[in-house]
CSV table of N, CA and C in Angstrom, one decimal:
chain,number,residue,atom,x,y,z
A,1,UNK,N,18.0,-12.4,-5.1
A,1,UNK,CA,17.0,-11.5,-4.6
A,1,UNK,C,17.0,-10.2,-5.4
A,2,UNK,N,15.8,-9.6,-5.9
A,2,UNK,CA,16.1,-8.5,-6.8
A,2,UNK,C,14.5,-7.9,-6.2
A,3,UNK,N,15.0,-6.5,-5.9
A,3,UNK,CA,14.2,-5.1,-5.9
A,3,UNK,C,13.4,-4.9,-7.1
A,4,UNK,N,12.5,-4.0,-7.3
A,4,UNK,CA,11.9,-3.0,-8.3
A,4,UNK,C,11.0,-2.1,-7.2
A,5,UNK,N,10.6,-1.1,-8.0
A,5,UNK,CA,10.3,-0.1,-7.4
A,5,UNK,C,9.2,0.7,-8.4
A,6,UNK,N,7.9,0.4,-8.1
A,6,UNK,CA,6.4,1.3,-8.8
A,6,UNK,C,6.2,2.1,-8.7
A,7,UNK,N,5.7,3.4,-9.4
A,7,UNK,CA,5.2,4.4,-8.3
A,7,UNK,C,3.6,4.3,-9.2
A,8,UNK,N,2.8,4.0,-8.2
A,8,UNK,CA,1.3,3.7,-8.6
A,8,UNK,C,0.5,4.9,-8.3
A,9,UNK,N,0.9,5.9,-9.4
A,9,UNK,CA,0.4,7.4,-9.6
A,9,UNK,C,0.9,8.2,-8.7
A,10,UNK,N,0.0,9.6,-8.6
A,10,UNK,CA,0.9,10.4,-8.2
A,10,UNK,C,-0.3,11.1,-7.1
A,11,UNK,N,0.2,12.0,-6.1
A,11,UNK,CA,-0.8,12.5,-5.4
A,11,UNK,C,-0.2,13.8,-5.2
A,12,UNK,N,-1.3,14.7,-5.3
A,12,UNK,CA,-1.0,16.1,-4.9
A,12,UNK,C,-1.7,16.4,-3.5
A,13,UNK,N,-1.1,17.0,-2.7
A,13,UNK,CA,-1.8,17.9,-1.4
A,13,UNK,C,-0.8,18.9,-0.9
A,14,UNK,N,-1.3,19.8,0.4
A,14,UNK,CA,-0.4,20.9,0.6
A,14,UNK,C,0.7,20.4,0.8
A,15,UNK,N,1.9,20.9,0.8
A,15,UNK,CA,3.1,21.5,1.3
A,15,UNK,C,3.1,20.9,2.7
A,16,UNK,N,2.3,22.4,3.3
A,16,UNK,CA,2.1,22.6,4.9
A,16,UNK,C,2.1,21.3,5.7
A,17,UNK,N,1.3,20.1,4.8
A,17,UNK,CA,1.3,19.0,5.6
A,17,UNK,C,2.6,17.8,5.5
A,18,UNK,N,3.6,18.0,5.0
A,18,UNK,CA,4.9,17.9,4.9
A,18,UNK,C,6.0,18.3,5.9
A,19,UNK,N,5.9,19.8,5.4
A,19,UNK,CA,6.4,20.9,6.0
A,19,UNK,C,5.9,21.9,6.7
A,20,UNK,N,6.2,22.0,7.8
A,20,UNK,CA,5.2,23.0,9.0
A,20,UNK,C,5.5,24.1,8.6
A,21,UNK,N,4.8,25.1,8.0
A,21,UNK,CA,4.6,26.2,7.5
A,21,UNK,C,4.4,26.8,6.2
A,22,UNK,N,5.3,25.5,5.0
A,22,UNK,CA,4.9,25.8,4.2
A,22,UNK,C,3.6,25.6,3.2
A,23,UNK,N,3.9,26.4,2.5
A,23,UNK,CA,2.7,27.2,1.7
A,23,UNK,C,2.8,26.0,-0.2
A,24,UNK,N,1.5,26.4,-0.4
A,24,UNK,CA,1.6,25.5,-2.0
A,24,UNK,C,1.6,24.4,-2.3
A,25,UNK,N,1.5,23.7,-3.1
A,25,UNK,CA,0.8,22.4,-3.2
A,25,UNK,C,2.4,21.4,-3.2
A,26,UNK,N,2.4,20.0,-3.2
A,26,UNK,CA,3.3,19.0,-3.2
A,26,UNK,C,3.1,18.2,-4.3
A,27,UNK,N,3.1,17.5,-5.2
A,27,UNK,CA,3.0,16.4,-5.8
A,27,UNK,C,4.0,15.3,-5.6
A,28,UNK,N,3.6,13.9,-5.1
A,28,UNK,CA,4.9,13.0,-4.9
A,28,UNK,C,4.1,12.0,-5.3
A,29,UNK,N,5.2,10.6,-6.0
A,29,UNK,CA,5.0,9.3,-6.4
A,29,UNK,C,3.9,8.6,-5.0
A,30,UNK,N,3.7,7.3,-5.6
A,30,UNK,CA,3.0,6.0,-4.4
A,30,UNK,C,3.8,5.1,-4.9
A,31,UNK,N,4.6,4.7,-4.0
A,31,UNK,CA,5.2,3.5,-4.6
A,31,UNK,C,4.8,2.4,-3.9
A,32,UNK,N,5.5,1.4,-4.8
A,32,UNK,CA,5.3,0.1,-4.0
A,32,UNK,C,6.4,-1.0,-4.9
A,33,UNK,N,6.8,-1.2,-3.9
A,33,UNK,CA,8.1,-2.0,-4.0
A,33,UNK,C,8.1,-3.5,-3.8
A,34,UNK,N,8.7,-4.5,-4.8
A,34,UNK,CA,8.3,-5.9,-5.3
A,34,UNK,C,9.3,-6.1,-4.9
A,35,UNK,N,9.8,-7.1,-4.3
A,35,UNK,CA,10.9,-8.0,-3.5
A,35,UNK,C,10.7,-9.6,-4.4
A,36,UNK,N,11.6,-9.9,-5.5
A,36,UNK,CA,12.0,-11.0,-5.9
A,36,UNK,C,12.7,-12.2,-5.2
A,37,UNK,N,12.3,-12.9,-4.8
A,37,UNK,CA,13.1,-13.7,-3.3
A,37,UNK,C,12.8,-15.4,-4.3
A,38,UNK,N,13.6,-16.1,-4.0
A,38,UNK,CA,13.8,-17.4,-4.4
A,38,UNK,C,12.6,-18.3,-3.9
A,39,UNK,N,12.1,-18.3,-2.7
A,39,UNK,CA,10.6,-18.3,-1.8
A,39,UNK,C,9.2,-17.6,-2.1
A,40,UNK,N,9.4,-16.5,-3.1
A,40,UNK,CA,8.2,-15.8,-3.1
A,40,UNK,C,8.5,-14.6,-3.6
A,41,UNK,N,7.1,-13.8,-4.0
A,41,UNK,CA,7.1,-13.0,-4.3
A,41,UNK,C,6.8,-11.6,-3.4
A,42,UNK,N,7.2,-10.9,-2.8
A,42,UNK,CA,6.8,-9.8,-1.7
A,42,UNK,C,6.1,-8.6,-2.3
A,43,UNK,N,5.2,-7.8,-1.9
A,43,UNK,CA,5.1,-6.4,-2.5
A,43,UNK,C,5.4,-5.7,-1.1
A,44,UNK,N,6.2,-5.0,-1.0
A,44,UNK,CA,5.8,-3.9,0.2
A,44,UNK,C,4.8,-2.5,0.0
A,45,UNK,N,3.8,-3.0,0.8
A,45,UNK,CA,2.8,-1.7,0.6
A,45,UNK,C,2.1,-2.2,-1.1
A,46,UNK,N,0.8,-1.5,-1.1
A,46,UNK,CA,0.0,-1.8,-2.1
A,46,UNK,C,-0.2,-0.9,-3.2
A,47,UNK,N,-0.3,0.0,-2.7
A,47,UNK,CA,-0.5,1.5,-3.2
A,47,UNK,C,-1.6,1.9,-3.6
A,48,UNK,N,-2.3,2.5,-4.3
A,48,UNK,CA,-3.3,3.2,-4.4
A,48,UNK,C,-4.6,2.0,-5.1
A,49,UNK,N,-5.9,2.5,-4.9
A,49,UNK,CA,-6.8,1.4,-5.0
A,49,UNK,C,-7.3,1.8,-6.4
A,50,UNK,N,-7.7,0.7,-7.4
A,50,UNK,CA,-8.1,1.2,-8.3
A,50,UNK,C,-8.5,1.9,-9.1
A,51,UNK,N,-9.8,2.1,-8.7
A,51,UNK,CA,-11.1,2.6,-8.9
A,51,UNK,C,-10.9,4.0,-8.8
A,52,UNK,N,-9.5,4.3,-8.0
A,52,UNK,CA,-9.1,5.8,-7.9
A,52,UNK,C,-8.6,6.2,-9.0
A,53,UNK,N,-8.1,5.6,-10.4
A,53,UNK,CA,-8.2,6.1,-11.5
A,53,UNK,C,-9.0,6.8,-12.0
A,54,UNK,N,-10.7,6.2,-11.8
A,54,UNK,CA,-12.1,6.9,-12.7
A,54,UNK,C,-12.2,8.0,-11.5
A,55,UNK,N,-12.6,7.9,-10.5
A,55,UNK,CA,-13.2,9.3,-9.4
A,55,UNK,C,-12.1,9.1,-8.1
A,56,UNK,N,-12.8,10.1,-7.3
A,56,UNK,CA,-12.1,10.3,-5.5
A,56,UNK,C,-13.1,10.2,-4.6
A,57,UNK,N,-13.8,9.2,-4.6
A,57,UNK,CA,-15.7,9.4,-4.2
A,57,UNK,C,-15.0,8.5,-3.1
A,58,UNK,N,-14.2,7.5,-3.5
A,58,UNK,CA,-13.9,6.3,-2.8
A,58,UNK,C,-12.8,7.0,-1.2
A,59,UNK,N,-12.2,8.4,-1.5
A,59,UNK,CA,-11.8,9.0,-0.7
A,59,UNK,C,-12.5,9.2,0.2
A,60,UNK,N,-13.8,9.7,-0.1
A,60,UNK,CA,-14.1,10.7,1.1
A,60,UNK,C,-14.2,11.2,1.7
A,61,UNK,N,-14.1,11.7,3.1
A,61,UNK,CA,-13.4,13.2,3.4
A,61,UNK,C,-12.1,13.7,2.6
A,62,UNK,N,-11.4,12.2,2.8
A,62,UNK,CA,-10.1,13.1,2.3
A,62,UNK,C,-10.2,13.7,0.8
A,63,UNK,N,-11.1,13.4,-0.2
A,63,UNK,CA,-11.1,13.6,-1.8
A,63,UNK,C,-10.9,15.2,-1.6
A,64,UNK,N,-11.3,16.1,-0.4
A,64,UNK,CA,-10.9,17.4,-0.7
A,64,UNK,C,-9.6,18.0,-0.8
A,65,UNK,N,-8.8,16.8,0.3
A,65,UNK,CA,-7.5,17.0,1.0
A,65,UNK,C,-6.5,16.6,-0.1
A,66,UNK,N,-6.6,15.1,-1.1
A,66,UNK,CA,-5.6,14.6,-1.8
A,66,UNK,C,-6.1,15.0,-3.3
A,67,UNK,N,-5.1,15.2,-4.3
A,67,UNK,CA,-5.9,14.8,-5.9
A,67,UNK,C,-4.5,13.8,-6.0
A,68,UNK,N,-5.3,12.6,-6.7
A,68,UNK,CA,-5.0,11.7,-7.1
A,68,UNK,C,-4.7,11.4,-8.9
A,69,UNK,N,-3.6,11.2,-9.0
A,69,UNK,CA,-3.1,11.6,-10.7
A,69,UNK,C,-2.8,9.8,-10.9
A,70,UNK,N,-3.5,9.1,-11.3
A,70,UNK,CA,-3.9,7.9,-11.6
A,70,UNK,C,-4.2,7.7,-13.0
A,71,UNK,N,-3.6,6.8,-14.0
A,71,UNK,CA,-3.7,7.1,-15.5
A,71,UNK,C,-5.3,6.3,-15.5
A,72,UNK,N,-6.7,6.6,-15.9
A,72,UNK,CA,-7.5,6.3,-16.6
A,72,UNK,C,-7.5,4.6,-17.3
A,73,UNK,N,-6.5,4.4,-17.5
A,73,UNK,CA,-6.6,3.1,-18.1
A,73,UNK,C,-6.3,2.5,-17.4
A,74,UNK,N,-5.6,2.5,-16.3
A,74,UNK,CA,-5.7,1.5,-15.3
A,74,UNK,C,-4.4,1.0,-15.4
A,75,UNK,N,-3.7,1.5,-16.6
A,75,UNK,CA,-2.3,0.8,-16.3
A,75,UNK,C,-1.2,1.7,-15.0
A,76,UNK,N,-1.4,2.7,-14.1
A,76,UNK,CA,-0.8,2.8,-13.1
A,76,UNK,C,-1.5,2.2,-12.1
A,77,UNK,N,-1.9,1.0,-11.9
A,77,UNK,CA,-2.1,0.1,-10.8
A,77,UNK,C,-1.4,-0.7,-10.6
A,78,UNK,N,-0.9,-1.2,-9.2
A,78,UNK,CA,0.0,-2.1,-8.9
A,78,UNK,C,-0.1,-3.4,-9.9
A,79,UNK,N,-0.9,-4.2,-10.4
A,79,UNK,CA,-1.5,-5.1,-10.4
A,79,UNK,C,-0.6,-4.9,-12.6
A,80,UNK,N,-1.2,-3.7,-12.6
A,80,UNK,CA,-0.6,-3.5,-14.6
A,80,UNK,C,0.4,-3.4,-14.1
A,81,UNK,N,1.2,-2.3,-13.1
A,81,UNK,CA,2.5,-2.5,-13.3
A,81,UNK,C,3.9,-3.8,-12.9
A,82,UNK,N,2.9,-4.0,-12.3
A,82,UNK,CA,3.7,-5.2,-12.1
A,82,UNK,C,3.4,-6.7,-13.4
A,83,UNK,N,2.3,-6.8,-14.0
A,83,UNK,CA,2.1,-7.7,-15.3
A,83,UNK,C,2.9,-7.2,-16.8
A,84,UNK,N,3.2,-5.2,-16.5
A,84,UNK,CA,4.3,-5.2,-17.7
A,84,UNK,C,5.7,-5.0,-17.4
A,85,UNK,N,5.9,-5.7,-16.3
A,85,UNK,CA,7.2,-6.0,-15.9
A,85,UNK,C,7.6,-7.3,-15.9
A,86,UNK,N,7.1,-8.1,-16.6
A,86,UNK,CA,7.0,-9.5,-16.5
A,86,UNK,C,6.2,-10.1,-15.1
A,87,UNK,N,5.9,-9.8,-13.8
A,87,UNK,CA,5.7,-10.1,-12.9
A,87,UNK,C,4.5,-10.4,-12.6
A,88,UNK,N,4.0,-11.3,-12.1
A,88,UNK,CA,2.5,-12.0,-11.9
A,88,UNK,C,1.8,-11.4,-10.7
A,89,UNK,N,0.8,-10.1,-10.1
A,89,UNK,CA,0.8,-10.3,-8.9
A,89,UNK,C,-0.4,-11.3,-8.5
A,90,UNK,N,-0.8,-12.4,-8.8
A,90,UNK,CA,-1.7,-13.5,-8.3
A,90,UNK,C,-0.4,-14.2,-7.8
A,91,UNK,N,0.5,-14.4,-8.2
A,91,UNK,CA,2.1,-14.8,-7.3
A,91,UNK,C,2.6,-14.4,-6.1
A,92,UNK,N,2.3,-13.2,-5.8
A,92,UNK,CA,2.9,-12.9,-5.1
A,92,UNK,C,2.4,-13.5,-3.4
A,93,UNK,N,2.9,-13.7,-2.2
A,93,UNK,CA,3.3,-14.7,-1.6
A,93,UNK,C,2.7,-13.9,-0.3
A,94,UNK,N,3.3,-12.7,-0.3
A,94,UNK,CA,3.3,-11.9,0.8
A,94,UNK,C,3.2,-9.9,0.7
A,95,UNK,N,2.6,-9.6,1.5
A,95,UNK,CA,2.3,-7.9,1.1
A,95,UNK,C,2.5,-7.4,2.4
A,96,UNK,N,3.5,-6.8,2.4
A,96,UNK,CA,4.3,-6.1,3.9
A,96,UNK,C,3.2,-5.1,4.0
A,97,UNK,N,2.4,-4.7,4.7
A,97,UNK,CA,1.8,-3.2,4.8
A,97,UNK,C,2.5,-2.4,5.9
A,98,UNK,N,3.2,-1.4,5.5
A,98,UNK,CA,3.8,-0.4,6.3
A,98,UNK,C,3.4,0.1,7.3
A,99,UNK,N,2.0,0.9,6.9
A,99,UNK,CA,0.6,1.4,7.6
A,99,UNK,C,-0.2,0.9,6.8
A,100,UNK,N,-1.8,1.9,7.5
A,100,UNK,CA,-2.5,1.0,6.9
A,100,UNK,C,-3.2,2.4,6.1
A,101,UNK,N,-2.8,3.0,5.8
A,101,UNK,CA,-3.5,4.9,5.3
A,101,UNK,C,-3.7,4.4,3.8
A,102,UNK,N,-4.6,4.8,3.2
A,102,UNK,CA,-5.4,4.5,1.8
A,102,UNK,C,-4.0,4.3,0.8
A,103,UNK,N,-3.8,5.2,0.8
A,103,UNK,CA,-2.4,4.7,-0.2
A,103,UNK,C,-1.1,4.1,-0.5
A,104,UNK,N,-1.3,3.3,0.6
A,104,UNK,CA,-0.3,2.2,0.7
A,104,UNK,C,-1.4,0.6,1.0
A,105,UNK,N,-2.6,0.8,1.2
A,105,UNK,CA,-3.4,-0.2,1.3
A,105,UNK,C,-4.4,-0.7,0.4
A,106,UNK,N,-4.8,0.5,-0.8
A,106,UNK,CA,-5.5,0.5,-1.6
A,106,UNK,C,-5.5,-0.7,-2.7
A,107,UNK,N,-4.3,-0.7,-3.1
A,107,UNK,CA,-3.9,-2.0,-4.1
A,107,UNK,C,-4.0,-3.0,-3.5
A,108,UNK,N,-4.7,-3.7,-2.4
A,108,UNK,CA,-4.3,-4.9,-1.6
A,108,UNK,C,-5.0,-5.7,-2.3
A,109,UNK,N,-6.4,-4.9,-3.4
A,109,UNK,CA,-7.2,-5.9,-3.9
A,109,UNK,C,-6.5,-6.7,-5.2
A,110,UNK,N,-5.3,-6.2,-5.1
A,110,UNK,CA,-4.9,-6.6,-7.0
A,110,UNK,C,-3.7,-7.8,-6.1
A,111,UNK,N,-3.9,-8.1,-5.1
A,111,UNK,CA,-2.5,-9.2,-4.3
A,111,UNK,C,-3.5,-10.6,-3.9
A,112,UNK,N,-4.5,-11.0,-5.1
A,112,UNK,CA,-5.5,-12.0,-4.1
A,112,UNK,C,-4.7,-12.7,-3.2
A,113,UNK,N,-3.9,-13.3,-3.8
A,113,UNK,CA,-3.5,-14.8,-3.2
A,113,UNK,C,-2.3,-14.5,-1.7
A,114,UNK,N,-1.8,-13.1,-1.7
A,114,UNK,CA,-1.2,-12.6,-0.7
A,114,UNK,C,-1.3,-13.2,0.9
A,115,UNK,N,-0.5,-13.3,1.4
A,115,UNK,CA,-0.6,-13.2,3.4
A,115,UNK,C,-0.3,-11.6,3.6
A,116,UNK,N,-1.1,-11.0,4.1
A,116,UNK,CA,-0.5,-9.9,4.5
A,116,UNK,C,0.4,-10.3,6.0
A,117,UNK,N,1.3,-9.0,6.1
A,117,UNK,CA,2.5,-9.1,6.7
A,117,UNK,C,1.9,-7.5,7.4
A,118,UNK,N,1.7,-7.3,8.8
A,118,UNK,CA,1.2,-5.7,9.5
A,118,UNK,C,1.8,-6.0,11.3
A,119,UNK,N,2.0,-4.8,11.0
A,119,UNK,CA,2.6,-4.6,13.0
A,119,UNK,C,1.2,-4.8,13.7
A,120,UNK,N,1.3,-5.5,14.5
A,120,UNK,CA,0.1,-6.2,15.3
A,120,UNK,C,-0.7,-4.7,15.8
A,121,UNK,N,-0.2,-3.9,16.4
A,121,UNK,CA,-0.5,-2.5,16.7
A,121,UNK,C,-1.4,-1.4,15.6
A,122,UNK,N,-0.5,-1.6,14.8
A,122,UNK,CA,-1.1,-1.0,13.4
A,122,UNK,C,-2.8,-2.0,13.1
A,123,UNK,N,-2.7,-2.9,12.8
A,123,UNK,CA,-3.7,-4.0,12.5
A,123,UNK,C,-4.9,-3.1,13.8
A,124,UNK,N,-4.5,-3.0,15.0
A,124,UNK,CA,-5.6,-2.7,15.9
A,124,UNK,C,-5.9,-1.4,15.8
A,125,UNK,N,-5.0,-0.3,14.9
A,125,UNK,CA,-5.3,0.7,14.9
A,125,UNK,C,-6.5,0.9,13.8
A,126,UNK,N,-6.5,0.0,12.9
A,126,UNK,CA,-7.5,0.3,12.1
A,126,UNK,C,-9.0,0.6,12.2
A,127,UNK,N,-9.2,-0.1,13.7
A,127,UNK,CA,-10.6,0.6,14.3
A,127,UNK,C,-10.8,1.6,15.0
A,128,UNK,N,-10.2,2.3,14.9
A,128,UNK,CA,-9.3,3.5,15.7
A,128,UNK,C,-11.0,4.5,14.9
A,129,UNK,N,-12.0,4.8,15.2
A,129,UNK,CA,-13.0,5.5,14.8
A,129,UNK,C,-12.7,7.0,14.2
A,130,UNK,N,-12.4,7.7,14.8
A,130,UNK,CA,-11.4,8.8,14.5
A,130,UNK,C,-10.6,8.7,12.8
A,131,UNK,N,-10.1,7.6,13.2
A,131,UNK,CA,-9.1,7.4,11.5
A,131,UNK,C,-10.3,7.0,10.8
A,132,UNK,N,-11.3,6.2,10.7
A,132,UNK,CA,-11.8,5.4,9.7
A,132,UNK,C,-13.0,6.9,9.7
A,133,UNK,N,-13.5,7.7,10.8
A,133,UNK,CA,-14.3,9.0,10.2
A,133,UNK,C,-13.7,9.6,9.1
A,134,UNK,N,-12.2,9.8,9.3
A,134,UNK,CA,-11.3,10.5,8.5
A,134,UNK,C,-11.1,10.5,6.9
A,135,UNK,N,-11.0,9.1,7.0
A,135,UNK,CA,-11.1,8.5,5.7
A,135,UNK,C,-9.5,7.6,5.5
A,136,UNK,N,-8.8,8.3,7.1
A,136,UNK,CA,-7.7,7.9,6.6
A,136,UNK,C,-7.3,6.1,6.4
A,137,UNK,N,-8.3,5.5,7.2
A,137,UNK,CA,-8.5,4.1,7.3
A,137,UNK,C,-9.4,4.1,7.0
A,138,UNK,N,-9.6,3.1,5.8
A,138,UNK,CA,-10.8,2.6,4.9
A,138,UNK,C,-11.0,1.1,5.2
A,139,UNK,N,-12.0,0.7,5.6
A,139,UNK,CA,-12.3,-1.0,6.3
A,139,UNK,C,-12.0,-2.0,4.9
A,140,UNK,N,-12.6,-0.6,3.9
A,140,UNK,CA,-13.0,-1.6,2.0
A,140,UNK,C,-11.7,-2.3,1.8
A,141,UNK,N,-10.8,-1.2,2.3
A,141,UNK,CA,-9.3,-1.6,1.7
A,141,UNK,C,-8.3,-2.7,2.1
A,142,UNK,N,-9.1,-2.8,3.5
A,142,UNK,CA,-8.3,-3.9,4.0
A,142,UNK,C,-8.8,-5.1,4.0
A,143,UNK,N,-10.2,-5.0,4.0
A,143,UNK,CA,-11.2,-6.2,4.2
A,143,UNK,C,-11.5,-7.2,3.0
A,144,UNK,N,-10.2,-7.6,2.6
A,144,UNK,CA,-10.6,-8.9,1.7
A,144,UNK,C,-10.2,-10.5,1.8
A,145,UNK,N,-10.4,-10.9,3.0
A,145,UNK,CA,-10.3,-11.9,3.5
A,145,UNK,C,-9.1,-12.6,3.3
A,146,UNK,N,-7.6,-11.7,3.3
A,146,UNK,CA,-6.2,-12.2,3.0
A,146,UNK,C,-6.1,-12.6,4.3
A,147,UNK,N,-5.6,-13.7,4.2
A,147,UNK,CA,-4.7,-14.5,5.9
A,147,UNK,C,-3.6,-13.3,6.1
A,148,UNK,N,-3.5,-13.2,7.8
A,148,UNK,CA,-2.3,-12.0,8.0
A,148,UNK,C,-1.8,-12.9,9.0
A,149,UNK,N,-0.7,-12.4,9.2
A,149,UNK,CA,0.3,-12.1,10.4
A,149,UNK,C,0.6,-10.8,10.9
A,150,UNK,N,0.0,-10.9,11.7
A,150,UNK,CA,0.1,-9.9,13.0
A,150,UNK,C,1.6,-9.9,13.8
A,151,UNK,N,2.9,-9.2,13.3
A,151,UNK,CA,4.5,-9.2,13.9
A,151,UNK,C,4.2,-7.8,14.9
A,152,UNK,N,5.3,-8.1,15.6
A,152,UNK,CA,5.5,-7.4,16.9
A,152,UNK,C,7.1,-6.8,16.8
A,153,UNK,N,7.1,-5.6,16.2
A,153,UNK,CA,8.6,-5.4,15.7
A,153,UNK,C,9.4,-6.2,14.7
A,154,UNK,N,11.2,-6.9,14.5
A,154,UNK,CA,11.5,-6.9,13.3
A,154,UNK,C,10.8,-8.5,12.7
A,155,UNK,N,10.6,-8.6,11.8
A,155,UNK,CA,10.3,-9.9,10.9
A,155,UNK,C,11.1,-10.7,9.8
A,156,UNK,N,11.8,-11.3,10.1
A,156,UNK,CA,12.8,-12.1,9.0
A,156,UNK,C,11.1,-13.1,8.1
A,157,UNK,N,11.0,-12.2,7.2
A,157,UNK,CA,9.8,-13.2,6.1
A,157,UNK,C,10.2,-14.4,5.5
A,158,UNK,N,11.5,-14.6,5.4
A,158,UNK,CA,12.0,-16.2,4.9
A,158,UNK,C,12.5,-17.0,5.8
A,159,UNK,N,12.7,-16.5,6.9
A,159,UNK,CA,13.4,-17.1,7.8
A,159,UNK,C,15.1,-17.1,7.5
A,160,UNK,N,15.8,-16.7,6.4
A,160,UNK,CA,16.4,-16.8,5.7
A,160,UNK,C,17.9,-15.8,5.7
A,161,UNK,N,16.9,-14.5,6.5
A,161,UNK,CA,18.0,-12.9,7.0
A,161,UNK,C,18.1,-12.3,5.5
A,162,UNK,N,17.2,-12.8,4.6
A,162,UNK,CA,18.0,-12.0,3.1
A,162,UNK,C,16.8,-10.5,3.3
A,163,UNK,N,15.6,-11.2,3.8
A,163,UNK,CA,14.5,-10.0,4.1
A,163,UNK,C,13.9,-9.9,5.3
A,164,UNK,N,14.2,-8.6,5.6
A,164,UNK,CA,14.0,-8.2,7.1
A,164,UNK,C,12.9,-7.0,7.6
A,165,UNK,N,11.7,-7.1,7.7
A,165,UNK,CA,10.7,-6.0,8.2
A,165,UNK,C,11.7,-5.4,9.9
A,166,UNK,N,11.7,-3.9,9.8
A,166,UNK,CA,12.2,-3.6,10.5
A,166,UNK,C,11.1,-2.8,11.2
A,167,UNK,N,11.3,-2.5,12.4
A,167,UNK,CA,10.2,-1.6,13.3
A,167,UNK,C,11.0,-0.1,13.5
């Protein structure tokens, strides 16, 4: 079993929303992390959606709240980074989604052949109206007809104990 670790661009927003009171902007990675398993291929989380490379239109409210530092060519997408790592993601088997907030769900399009893997709870929150006015749940992002499993707390994905979704 072997790890890797993406960071599929970069996002800037306040501080304050981090840290309660602070002032000034933040910039932090998106990652998304590839689980090598003798059974399959895992991504946990997707990371950012493509198209967020060229504009932030796809944001929507939020495009005022996040700047998105996404290389133009398209090679910081899950999908390049994982093809110049030797790694196939049409391979990949399974896509843990953590949450479901734009930048961990975005890249779900580059996992066709995926099952997604979501806490049953989470899965329901997605119509949560509130989030999707927000922008923070995007229907685009999730809505591409991947078979899911819907878990209810921890998840052994192989049956196997080598990989374990924890709640």
């Amino acid at each position: 079993v072997r790890l890797h670790m993406f960071s599929t661009g970069l996002m800037t927003s306040a501080l304050g929303g981090f840290l309660k009171g602070e002032e000034g902007d933040l910039t932090y990675p998106v990652p998304v992390f590839v689980i090598e398993h003798p059974n399959g291929l895992v991504a946990v989380d997707a990371g950012l959606h493509p198209d967020l490379a060229q504009d932030s239109t796809r944001l929507g409210p939020l495009a005022g709240v996040f700047r998105v530092h996404l290389p133009a060519d398209g090679t910081g997408t899950a999908g390049a980074l994982l093809r110049s790592s030797g790694l196939d993601p049409n391979e990949a088997n399974q896509v843990v989604l953590t949450h479901l907030h734009f930048d961990h769900v975005g890249g779900l399009v580059e996992f066709p052949n995926a099952r997604v893997i979501v806490q049953a709870a989470e899965w329901a929150a997605r119509n949560d109206d509130r989030m999707v006015a927000s922008g923070a749940y995007n229907p685009n992002d999730i809505n591409h007809g991947h078979d899911r499993v819907e878990i209810s707390g921890d998840h052994d994905l192989f049956g196997d104990g080598t990989v374990t979704c924890l709640l």
